[in-house]
PDB file of C-alpha atoms in Angstrom:
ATOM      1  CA  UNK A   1     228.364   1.411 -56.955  1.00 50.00           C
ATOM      2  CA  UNK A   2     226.899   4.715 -58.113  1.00 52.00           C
ATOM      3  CA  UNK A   3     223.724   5.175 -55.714  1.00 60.00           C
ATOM      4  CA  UNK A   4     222.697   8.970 -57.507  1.00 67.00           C
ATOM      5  CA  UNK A   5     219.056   9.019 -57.627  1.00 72.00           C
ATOM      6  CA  UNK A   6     218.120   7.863 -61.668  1.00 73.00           C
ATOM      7  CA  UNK A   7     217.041  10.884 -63.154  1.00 75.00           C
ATOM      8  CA  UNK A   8     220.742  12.421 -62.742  1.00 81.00           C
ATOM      9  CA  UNK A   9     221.947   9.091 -63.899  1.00 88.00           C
ATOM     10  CA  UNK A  10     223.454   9.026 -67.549  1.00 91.00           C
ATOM     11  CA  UNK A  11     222.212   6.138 -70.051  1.00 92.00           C
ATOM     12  CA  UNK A  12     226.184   5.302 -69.782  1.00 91.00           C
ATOM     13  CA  UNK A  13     225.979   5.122 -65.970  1.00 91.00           C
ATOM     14  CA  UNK A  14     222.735   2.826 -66.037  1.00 91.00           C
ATOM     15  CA  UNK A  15     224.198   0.723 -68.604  1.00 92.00           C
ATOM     16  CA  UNK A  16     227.338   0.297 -66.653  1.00 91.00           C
ATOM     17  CA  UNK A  17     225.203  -0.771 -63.523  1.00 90.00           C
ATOM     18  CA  UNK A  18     223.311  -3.166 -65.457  1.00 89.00           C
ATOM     19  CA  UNK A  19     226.108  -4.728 -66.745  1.00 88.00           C
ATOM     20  CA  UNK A  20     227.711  -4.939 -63.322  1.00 88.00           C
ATOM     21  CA  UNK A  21     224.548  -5.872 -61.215  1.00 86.00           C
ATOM     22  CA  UNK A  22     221.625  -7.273 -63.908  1.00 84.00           C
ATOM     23  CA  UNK A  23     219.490  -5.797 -61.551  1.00 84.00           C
ATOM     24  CA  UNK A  24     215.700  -5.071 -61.979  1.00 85.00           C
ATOM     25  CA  UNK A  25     215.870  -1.685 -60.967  1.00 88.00           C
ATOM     26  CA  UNK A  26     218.663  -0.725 -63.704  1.00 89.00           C
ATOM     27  CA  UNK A  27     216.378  -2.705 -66.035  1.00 89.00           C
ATOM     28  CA  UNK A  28     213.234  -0.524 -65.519  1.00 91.00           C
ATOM     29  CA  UNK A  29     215.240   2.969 -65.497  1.00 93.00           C
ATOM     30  CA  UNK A  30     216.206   1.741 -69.144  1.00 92.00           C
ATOM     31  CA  UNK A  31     213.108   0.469 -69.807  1.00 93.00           C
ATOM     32  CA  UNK A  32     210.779   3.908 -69.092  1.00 93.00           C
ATOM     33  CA  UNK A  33     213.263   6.025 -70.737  1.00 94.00           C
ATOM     34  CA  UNK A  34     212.688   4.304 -73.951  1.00 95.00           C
ATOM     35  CA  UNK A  35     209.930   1.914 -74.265  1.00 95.00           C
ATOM     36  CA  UNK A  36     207.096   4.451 -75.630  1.00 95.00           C
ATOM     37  CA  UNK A  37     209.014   5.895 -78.168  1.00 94.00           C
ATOM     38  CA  UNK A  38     210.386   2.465 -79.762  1.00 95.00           C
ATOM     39  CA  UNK A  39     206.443   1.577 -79.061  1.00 96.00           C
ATOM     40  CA  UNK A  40     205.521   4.700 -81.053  1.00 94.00           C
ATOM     41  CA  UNK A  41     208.384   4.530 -83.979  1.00 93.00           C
ATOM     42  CA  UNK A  42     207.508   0.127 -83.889  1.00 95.00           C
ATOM     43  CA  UNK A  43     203.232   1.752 -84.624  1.00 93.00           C
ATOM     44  CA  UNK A  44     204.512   3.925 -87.260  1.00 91.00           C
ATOM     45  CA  UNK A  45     206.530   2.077 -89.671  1.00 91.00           C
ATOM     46  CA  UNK A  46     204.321  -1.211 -88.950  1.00 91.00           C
ATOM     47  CA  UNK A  47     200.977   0.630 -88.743  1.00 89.00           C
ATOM     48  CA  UNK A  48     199.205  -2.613 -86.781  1.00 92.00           C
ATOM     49  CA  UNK A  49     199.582  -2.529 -82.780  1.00 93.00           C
ATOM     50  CA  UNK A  50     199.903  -6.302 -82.707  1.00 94.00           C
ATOM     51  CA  UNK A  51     202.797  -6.502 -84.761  1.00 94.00           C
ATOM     52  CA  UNK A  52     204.200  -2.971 -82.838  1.00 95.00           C
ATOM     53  CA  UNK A  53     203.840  -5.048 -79.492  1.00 95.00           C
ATOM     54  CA  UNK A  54     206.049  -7.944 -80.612  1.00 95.00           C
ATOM     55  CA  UNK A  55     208.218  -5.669 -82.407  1.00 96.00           C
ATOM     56  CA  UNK A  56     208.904  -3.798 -79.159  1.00 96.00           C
ATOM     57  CA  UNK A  57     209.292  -7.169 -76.946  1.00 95.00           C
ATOM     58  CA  UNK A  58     211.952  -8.740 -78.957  1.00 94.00           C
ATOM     59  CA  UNK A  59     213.732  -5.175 -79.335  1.00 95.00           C
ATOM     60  CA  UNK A  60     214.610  -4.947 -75.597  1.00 94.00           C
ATOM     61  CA  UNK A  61     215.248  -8.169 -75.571  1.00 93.00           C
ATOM     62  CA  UNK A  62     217.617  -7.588 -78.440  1.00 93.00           C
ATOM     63  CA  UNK A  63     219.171  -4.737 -76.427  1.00 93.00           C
ATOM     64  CA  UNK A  64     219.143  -6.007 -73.110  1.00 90.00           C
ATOM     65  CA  UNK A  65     221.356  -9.170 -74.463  1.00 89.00           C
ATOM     66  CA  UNK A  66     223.264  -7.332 -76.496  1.00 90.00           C
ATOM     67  CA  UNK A  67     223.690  -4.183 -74.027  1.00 89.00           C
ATOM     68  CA  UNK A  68     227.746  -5.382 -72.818  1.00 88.00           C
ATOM     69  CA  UNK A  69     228.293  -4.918 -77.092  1.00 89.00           C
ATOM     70  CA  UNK A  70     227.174  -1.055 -77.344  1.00 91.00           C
ATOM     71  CA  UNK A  71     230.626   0.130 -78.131  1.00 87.00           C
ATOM     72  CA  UNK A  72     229.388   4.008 -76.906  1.00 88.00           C
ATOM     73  CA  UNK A  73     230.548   4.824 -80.251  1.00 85.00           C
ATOM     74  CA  UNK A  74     227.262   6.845 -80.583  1.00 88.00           C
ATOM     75  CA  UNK A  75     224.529   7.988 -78.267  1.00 91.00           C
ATOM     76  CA  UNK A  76     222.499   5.426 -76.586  1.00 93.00           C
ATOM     77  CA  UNK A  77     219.614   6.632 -78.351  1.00 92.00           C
ATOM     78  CA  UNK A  78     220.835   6.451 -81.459  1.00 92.00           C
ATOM     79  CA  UNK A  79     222.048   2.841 -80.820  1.00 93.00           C
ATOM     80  CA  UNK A  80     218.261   2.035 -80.023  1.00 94.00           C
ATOM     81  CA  UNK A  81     216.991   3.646 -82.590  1.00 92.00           C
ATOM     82  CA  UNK A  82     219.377   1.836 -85.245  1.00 92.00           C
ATOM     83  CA  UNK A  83     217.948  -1.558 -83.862  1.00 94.00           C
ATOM     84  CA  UNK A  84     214.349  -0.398 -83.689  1.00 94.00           C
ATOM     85  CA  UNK A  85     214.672   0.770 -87.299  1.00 92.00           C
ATOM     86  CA  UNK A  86     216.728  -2.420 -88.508  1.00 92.00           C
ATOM     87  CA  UNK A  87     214.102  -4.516 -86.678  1.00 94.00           C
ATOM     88  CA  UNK A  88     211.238  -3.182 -88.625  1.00 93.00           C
ATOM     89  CA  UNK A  89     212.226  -3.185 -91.805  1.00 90.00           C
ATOM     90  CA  UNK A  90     213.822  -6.283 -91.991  1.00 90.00           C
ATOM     91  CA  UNK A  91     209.776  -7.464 -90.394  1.00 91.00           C
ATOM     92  CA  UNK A  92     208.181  -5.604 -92.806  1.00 89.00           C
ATOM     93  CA  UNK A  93     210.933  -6.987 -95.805  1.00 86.00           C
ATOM     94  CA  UNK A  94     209.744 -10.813 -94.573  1.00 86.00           C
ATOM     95  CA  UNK A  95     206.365  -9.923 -94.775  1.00 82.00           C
ATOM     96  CA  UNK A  96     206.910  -8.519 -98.487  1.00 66.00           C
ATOM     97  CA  UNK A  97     204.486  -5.503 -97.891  1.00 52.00           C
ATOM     98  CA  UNK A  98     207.048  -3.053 -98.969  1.00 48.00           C
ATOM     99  CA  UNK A  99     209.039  -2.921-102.169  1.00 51.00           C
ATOM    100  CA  UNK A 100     212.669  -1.949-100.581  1.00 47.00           C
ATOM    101  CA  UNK A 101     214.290   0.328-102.753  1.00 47.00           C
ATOM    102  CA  UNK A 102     217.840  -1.043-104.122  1.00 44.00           C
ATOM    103  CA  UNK A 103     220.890   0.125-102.065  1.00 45.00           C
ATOM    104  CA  UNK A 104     221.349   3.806-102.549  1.00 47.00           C
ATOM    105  CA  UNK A 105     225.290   3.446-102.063  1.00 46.00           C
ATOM    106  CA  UNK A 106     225.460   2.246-105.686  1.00 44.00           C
ATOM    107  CA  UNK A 107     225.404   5.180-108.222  1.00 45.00           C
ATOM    108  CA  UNK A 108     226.147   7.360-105.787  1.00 44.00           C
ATOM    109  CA  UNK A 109     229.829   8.649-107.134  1.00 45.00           C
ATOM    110  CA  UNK A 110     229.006  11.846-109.454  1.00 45.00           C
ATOM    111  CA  UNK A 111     225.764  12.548-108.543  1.00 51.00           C
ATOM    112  CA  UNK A 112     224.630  15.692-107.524  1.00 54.00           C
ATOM    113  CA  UNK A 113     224.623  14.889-103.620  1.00 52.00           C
ATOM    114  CA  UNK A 114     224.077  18.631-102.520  1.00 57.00           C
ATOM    115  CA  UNK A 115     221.100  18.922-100.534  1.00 60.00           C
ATOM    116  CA  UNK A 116     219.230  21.983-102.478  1.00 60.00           C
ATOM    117  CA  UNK A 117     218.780  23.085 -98.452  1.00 64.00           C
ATOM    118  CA  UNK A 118     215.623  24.681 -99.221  1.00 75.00           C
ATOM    119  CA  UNK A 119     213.241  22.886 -97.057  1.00 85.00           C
ATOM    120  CA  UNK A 120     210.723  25.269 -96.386  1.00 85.00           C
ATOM    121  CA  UNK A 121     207.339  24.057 -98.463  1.00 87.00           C
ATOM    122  CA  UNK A 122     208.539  20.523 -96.504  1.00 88.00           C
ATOM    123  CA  UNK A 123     208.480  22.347 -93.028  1.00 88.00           C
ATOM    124  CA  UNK A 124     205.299  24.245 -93.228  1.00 88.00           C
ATOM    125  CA  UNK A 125     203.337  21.576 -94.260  1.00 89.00           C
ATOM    126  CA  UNK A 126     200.164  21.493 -92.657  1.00 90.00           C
ATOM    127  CA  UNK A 127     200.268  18.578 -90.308  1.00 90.00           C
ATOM    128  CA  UNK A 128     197.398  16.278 -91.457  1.00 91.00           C
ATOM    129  CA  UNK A 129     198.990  16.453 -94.750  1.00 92.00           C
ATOM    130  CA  UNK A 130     202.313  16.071 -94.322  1.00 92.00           C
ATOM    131  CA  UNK A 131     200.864  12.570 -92.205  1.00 92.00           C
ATOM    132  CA  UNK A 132     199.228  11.385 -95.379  1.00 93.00           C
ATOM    133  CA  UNK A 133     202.233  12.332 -97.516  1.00 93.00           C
ATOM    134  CA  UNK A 134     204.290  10.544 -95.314  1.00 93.00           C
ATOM    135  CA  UNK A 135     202.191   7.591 -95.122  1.00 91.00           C
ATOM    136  CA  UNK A 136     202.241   7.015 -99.153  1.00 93.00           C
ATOM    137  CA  UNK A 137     206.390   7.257 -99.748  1.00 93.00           C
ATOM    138  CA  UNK A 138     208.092   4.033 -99.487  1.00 91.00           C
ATOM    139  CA  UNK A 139     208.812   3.404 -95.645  1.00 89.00           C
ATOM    140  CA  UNK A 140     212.584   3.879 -95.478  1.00 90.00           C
ATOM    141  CA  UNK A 141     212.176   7.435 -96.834  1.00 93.00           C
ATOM    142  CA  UNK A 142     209.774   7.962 -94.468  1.00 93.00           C
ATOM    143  CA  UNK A 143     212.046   6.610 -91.477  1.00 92.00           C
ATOM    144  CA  UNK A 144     214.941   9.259 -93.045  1.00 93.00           C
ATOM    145  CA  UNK A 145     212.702  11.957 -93.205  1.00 94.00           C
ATOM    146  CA  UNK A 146     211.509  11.643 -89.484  1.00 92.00           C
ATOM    147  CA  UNK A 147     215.160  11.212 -87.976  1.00 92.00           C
ATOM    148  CA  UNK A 148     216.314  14.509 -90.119  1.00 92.00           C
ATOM    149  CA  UNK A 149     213.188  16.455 -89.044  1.00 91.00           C
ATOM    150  CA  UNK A 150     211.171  14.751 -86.089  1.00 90.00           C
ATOM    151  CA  UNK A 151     214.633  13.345 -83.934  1.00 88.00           C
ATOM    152  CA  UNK A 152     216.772  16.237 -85.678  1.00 89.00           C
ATOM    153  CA  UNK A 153     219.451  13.744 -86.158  1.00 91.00           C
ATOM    154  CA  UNK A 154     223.147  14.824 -87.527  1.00 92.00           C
ATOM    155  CA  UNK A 155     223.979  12.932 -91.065  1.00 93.00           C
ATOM    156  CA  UNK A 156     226.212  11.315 -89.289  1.00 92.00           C
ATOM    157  CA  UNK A 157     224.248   9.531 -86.571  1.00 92.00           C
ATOM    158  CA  UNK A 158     221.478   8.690 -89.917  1.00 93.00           C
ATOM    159  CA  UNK A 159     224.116   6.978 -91.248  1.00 92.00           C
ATOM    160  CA  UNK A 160     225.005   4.632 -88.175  1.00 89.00           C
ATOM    161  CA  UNK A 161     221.510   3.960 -88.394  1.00 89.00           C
ATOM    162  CA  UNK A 162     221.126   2.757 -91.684  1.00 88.00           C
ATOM    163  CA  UNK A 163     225.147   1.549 -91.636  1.00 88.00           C
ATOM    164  CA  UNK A 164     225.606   3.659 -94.621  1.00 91.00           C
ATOM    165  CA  UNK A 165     228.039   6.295 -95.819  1.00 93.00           C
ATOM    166  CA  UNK A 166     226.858   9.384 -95.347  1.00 94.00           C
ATOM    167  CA  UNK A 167     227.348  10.232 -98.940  1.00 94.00           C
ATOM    168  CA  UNK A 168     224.632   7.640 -99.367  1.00 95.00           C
ATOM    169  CA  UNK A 169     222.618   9.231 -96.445  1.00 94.00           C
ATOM    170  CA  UNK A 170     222.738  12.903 -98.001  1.00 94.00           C
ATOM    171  CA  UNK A 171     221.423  10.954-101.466  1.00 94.00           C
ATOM    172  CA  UNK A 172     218.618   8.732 -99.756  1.00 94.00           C
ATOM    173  CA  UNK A 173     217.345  12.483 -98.078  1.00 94.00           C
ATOM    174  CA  UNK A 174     217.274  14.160-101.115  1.00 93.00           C
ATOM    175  CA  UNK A 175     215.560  11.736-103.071  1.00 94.00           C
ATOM    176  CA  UNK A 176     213.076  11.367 -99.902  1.00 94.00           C
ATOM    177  CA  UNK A 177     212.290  14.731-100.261  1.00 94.00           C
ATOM    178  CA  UNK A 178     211.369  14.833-103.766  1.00 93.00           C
ATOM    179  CA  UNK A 179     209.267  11.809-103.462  1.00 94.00           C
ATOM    180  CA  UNK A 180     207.483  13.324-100.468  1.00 94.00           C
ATOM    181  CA  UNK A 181     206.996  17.031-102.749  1.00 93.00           C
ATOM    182  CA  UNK A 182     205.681  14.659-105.861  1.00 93.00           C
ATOM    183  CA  UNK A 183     203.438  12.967-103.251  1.00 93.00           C
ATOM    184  CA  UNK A 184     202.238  16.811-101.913  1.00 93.00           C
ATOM    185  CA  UNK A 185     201.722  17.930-105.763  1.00 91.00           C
ATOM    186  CA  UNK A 186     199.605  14.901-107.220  1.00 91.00           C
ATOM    187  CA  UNK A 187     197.401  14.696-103.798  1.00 90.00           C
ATOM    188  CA  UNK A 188     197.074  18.740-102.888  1.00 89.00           C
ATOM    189  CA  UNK A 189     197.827  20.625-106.130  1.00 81.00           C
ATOM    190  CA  UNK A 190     196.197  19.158-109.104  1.00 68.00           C
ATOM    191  CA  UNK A 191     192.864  19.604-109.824  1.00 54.00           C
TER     192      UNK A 191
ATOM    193  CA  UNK B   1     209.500  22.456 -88.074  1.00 71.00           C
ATOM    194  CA  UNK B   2     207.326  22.265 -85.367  1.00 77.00           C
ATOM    195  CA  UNK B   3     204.463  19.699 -87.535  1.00 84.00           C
ATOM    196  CA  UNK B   4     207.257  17.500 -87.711  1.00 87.00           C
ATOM    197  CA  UNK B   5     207.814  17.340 -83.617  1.00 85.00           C
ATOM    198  CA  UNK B   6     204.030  16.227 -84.100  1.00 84.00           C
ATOM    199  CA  UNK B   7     203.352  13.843 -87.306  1.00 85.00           C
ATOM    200  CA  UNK B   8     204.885  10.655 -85.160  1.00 84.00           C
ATOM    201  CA  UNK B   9     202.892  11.085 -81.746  1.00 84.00           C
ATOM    202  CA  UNK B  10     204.149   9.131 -79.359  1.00 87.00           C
ATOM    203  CA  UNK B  11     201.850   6.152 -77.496  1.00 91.00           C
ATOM    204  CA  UNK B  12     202.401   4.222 -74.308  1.00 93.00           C
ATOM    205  CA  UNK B  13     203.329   1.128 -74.487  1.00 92.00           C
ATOM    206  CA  UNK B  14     201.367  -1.213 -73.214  1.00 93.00           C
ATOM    207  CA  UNK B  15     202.452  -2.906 -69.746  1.00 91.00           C
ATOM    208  CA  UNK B  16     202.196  -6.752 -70.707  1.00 92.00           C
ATOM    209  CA  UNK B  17     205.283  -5.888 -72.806  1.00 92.00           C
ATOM    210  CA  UNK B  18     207.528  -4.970 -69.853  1.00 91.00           C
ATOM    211  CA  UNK B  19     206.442  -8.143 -67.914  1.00 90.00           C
ATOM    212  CA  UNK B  20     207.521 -10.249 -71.523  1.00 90.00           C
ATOM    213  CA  UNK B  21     210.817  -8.787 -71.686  1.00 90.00           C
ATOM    214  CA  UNK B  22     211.717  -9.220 -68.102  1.00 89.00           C
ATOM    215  CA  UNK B  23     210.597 -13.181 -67.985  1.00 87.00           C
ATOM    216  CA  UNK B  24     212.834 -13.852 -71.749  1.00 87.00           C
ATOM    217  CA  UNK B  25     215.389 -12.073 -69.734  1.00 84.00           C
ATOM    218  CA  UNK B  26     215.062 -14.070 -66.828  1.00 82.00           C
ATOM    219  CA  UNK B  27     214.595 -16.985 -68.943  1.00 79.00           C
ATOM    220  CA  UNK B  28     217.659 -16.415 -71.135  1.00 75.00           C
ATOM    221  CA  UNK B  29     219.789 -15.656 -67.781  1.00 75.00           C
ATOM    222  CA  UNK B  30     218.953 -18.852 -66.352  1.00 72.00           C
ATOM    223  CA  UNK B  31     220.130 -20.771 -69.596  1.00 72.00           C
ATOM    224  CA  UNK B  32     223.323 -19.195 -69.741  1.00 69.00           C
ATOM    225  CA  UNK B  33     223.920 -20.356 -65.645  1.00 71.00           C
ATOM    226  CA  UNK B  34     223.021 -23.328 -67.280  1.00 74.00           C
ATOM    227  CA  UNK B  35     225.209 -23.436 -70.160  1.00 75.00           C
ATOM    228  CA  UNK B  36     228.147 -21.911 -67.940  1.00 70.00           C
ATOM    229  CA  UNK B  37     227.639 -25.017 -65.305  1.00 73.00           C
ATOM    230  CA  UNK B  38     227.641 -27.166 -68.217  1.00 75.00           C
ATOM    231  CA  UNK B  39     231.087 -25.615 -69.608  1.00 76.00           C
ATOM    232  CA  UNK B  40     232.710 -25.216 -65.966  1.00 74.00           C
ATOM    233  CA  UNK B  41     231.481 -29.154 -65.734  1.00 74.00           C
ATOM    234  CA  UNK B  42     233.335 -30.078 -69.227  1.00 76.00           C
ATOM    235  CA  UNK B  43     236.259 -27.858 -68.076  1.00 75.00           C
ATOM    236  CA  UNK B  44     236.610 -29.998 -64.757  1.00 76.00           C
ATOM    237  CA  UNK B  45     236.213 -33.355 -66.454  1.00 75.00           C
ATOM    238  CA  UNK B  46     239.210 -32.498 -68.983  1.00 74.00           C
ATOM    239  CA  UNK B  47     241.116 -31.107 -66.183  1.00 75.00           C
ATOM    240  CA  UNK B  48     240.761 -34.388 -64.205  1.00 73.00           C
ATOM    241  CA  UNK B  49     241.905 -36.350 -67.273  1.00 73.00           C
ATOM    242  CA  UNK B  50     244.339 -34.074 -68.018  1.00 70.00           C
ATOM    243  CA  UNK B  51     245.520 -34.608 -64.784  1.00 71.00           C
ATOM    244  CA  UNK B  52     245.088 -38.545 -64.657  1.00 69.00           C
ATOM    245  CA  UNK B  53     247.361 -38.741 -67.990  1.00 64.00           C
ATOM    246  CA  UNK B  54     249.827 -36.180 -66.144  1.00 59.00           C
ATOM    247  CA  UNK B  55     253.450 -37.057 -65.948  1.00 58.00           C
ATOM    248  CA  UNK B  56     256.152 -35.971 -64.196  1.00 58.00           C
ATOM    249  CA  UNK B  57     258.859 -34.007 -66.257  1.00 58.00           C
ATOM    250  CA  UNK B  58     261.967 -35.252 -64.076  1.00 60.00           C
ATOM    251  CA  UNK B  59     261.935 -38.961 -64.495  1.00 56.00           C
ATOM    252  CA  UNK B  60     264.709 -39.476 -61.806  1.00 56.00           C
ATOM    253  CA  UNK B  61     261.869 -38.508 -58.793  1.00 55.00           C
ATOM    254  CA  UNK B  62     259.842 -41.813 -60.792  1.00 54.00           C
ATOM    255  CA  UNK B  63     262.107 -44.341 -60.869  1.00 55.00           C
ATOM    256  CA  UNK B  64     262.977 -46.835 -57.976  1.00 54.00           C
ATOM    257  CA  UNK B  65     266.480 -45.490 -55.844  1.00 54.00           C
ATOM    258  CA  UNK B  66     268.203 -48.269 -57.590  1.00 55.00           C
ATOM    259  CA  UNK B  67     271.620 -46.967 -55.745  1.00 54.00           C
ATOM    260  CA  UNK B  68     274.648 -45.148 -56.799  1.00 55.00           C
ATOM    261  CA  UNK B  69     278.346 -45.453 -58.412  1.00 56.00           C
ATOM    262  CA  UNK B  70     280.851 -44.136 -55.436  1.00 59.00           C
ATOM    263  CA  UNK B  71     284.130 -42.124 -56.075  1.00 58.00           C
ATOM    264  CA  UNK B  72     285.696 -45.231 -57.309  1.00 59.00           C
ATOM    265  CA  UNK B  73     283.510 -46.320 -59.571  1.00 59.00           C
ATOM    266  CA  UNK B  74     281.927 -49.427 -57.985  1.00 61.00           C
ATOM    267  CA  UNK B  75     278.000 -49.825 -57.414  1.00 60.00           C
ATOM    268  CA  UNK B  76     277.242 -49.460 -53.731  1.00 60.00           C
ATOM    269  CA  UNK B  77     273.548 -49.971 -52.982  1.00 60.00           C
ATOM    270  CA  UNK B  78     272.097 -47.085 -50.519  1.00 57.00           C
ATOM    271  CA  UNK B  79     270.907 -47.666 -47.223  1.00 52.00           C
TER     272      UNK B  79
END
């Protein structure tokens, strides 16, 4: 039984504990690493705190059941934040409030799937703008956007996420981007 | 890069949540006991059936000593 005190404890180690012991303590360690920001990333897609609360009860649940099936194939954070993600938009595709755009992995063979890699006007955006921006493209290209930029996730860990290829994943950023610039123009540029 | 470290702030979650999570846990726990004492029950009844229909592979230890043929070939019951 590893007795270190928790905050030298991996996720891995905790995990393995929990597994072992189902104890409370394990639980909570789990629990306060991660509950604010699935909280936070449950407020932003679903932008009502009711629906964020239940959103983030039956996500640990979801994990904690599910916890001896995390194959450690990625981080632990990434795992969470595939099921947070998953979990919202399949809440917000019941409730029909977004328009889902149709799978990006068709198409994708001899497009241009280059990033241009010139990010710059999308990195100095001034901050109350870039949350309005953000706010008005579709949700999923949101959720992209803020793993590439906010979490500074690799392509490869956004495409565990989304359980796409990461052809598909290079695709869905670039066209996020130019949705989010059109978005910039028509609200900040035009007269 | 750094207005994107601070577009999504992040909020506390409220408490009540924790307390939810930890009862469905508790809750679902307690149903699996449930279903596992359920299974291990099923398990034992087949077992004992199993083991009421059970029969032995060497039929000689079942039958009656009925006796045995000496050298000569005659029947000479066993005392």
């Amino acid at each position: 039984m590893n007795k270190q005190h928790p905050r030298t404890l991996t996720d891995n180690d905790v995990i393995d504990r929990f597994i072992e012991t189902q104890s409370q303590d394990d639980f909570g360690i789990l629990y306060s690493r991660y509950s604010n920001k699935v909280y936070s990333k449950c407020l932003s897609l679903l932008k009502n705190e009711v629906a964020a609360q239940d959103a983030t009860q039956e996500i640990f649940l979801k994990i904690f059941l599910n916890l001896a099936n995390f194959n450690r194939k990625s981080r632990f954070s990434t795992w969470v934040y595939s099921i947070t993600y998953n979990f919202c938009i399949d809440y917000l595709r019941r409730k029909k409030k977004e328009r889902m755009i149709v799978s990006d992995d068709q198409n994708v063979e001899g497009q241009d799937l280059e990033d241009d890699g010139d990010d710059k006007d999308l990195l100095e955006m001034e901050i109350d703008r870039l949350k309005t921006v953000l706010d008005l493209i579709p949700v999923e290209d949101k959720a992209v956007l803020l793993m590439k930029y906010r979490e500074e996730l690799s392509i490869r860990e956004i495409s565990h996420v989304f359980g796409k290829t990461e052809s598909a994943i290079k695709m869905k950023i670039k066209r996020a981007k130019s949705k989010t610039r059109t978005v910039y123009k028509n609200l900040y540029e035009t007269k | 890069m750094e207005n994107w470290k601070n577009v999504e702030p992040e909020f506390e979650a409220p408490k009540v949540i924790k307390k939810d999570v930890e009862s469905s846990l508790g809750f679902f726990r307690g149903a699996g006991r449930m279903i596992d004492l359920y299974l291990g029950k099923i398990g034992w009844l087949f077992g004992g059936m199993l083991r009421g229909y059970h029969v032995d592979e060497d039929p000689a230890e079942n039958t009656p000593d009925q006796g045995s043929e000496n050298d000569a070939g005659q029947y000479s019951p066993d005392i």
